[in-house]
Short mmCIF file of C-alpha atoms in Angstrom, two decimals:
data_model
loop_
_atom_site.label_atom_id
_atom_site.label_comp_id
_atom_site.label_asym_id
_atom_site.label_seq_id
_atom_site.Cartn_x
_atom_site.Cartn_y
_atom_site.Cartn_z
CA SER A 91 38.91 6.08 -34.80
CA ILE A 92 41.59 8.17 -36.42
CA LYS A 93 41.95 11.90 -35.89
CA SER A 94 44.41 13.99 -37.87
CA THR A 95 45.61 17.54 -38.25
CA LEU A 96 48.25 19.67 -39.88
CA ILE A 97 49.75 22.20 -37.49
CA GLU A 98 51.66 25.10 -39.00
CA VAL A 99 54.47 26.22 -36.68
CA VAL A 100 55.65 29.83 -36.47
CA ASP A 101 57.60 29.91 -33.20
CA GLU A 102 56.25 27.10 -31.01
CA ILE A 103 53.89 24.20 -31.62
CA ASP A 104 50.30 24.86 -30.49
CA ILE A 105 49.96 22.32 -27.68
CA ASP A 106 46.16 22.74 -27.56
CA SER A 107 46.00 21.32 -31.11
CA ILE A 108 47.91 18.26 -29.91
CA LYS A 109 45.62 17.84 -26.89
CA GLU A 110 42.60 17.72 -29.23
CA LEU A 111 44.06 14.62 -30.91
CA ILE A 112 44.77 12.71 -27.69
CA CYS A 113 42.01 11.09 -25.63
CA ASP A 114 41.79 8.28 -23.05
CA ASP A 115 41.64 5.70 -25.87
CA THR A 116 44.59 7.07 -27.87
CA LYS A 117 47.14 4.30 -28.32
CA ALA A 118 49.53 5.77 -30.90
CA LEU A 119 50.49 8.89 -32.83
CA ILE A 120 52.00 9.05 -36.31
CA ILE A 121 53.92 12.30 -36.73
CA PHE A 122 55.64 13.75 -39.79
CA SER A 123 57.42 17.10 -39.51
CA ASP A 124 59.21 19.41 -41.87
CA GLY A 125 62.92 18.73 -41.90
CA LEU A 126 64.29 22.20 -41.26
CA HIS A 127 62.20 24.40 -38.97
CA THR A 128 60.12 22.55 -36.39
CA ASN A 129 61.58 21.60 -32.99
CA VAL A 130 60.31 18.03 -32.76
CA GLU A 131 62.16 17.37 -29.50
CA ASN A 132 59.92 19.87 -27.68
CA LEU A 133 56.87 18.32 -29.32
CA LEU A 134 57.81 14.85 -28.08
CA LYS A 135 58.37 16.18 -24.56
CA GLU A 136 54.95 17.83 -24.56
CA ILE A 137 53.28 14.63 -25.78
CA HIS A 138 55.06 12.70 -23.03
CA ASN A 139 53.69 15.20 -20.48
CA ILE A 140 50.16 14.68 -21.82
CA LYS A 141 50.27 10.87 -22.14
CA PRO A 142 53.57 9.22 -21.13
CA ASN A 143 52.95 5.70 -22.49
CA ILE A 144 51.74 6.58 -25.98
CA LEU A 145 53.48 4.93 -28.94
CA ILE A 146 54.93 7.34 -31.50
CA ALA A 147 55.99 6.65 -35.09
CA GLY A 148 56.87 8.99 -37.93
CA GLY A 149 59.67 10.90 -39.55
CA ARG A 150 60.97 14.17 -40.91
CA ALA A 151 60.72 15.48 -44.46
CA GLY A 152 63.95 15.80 -46.42
CA ASP A 153 65.24 17.45 -49.56
CA ASN A 154 68.12 15.19 -50.64
CA LEU A 155 70.61 16.87 -48.28
CA LYS A 156 70.23 20.33 -49.84
CA PHE A 157 68.84 21.79 -46.57
CA GLN A 158 66.82 24.41 -48.45
CA GLU A 159 63.15 23.43 -48.17
CA SER A 160 60.94 20.58 -47.07
CA PHE A 161 57.18 20.20 -46.78
CA VAL A 162 54.45 18.40 -44.85
CA PHE A 163 50.82 18.35 -45.92
CA ASN A 164 47.33 16.97 -45.46
CA GLU A 165 44.41 16.77 -47.87
CA THR A 166 43.83 20.54 -47.86
CA LYS A 167 47.04 22.34 -46.84
CA ILE A 168 50.81 22.26 -47.32
CA THR A 169 53.45 23.95 -45.16
CA GLN A 170 57.22 24.32 -44.96
CA SER A 171 57.07 24.67 -41.17
CA GLY A 172 54.88 22.30 -39.23
CA VAL A 173 53.75 18.80 -38.40
CA ALA A 174 51.14 16.40 -39.74
CA ILE A 175 49.80 14.19 -36.96
CA ALA A 176 47.37 11.28 -36.85
CA SER A 177 46.13 9.69 -33.63
CA LEU A 178 44.96 6.07 -33.45
CA ASN A 179 42.16 5.78 -30.88
CA SER A 180 40.44 2.56 -29.81
CA LYS A 181 39.65 0.58 -26.67
CA GLU A 182 40.26 -2.61 -28.64
CA LEU A 183 43.67 -1.66 -30.05
CA ILE A 184 46.47 -3.53 -28.25
CA THR A 185 49.89 -1.91 -28.27
CA ASN A 186 52.10 -4.18 -26.22
#
């Protein structure tokens, strides 16, 4: 299964929202963040604390080196400060 969410970030990332995406069968996360506001390093540390061996892929939004605004979005929302995350969950998925 695939679970996804868009988390808007004001000061810190809501770790409970991340925990809702990760289960025993979660093999990988795909994460896209805004390019200017969100502290992705803290997010990666928190994910490592929750599930150390999870694979992570993704990137940061850019604005052609203007450093003025960038966006992430899902099917219903858009934000200038946040992360879009999808978790890949399956007993059959092999990640090695």
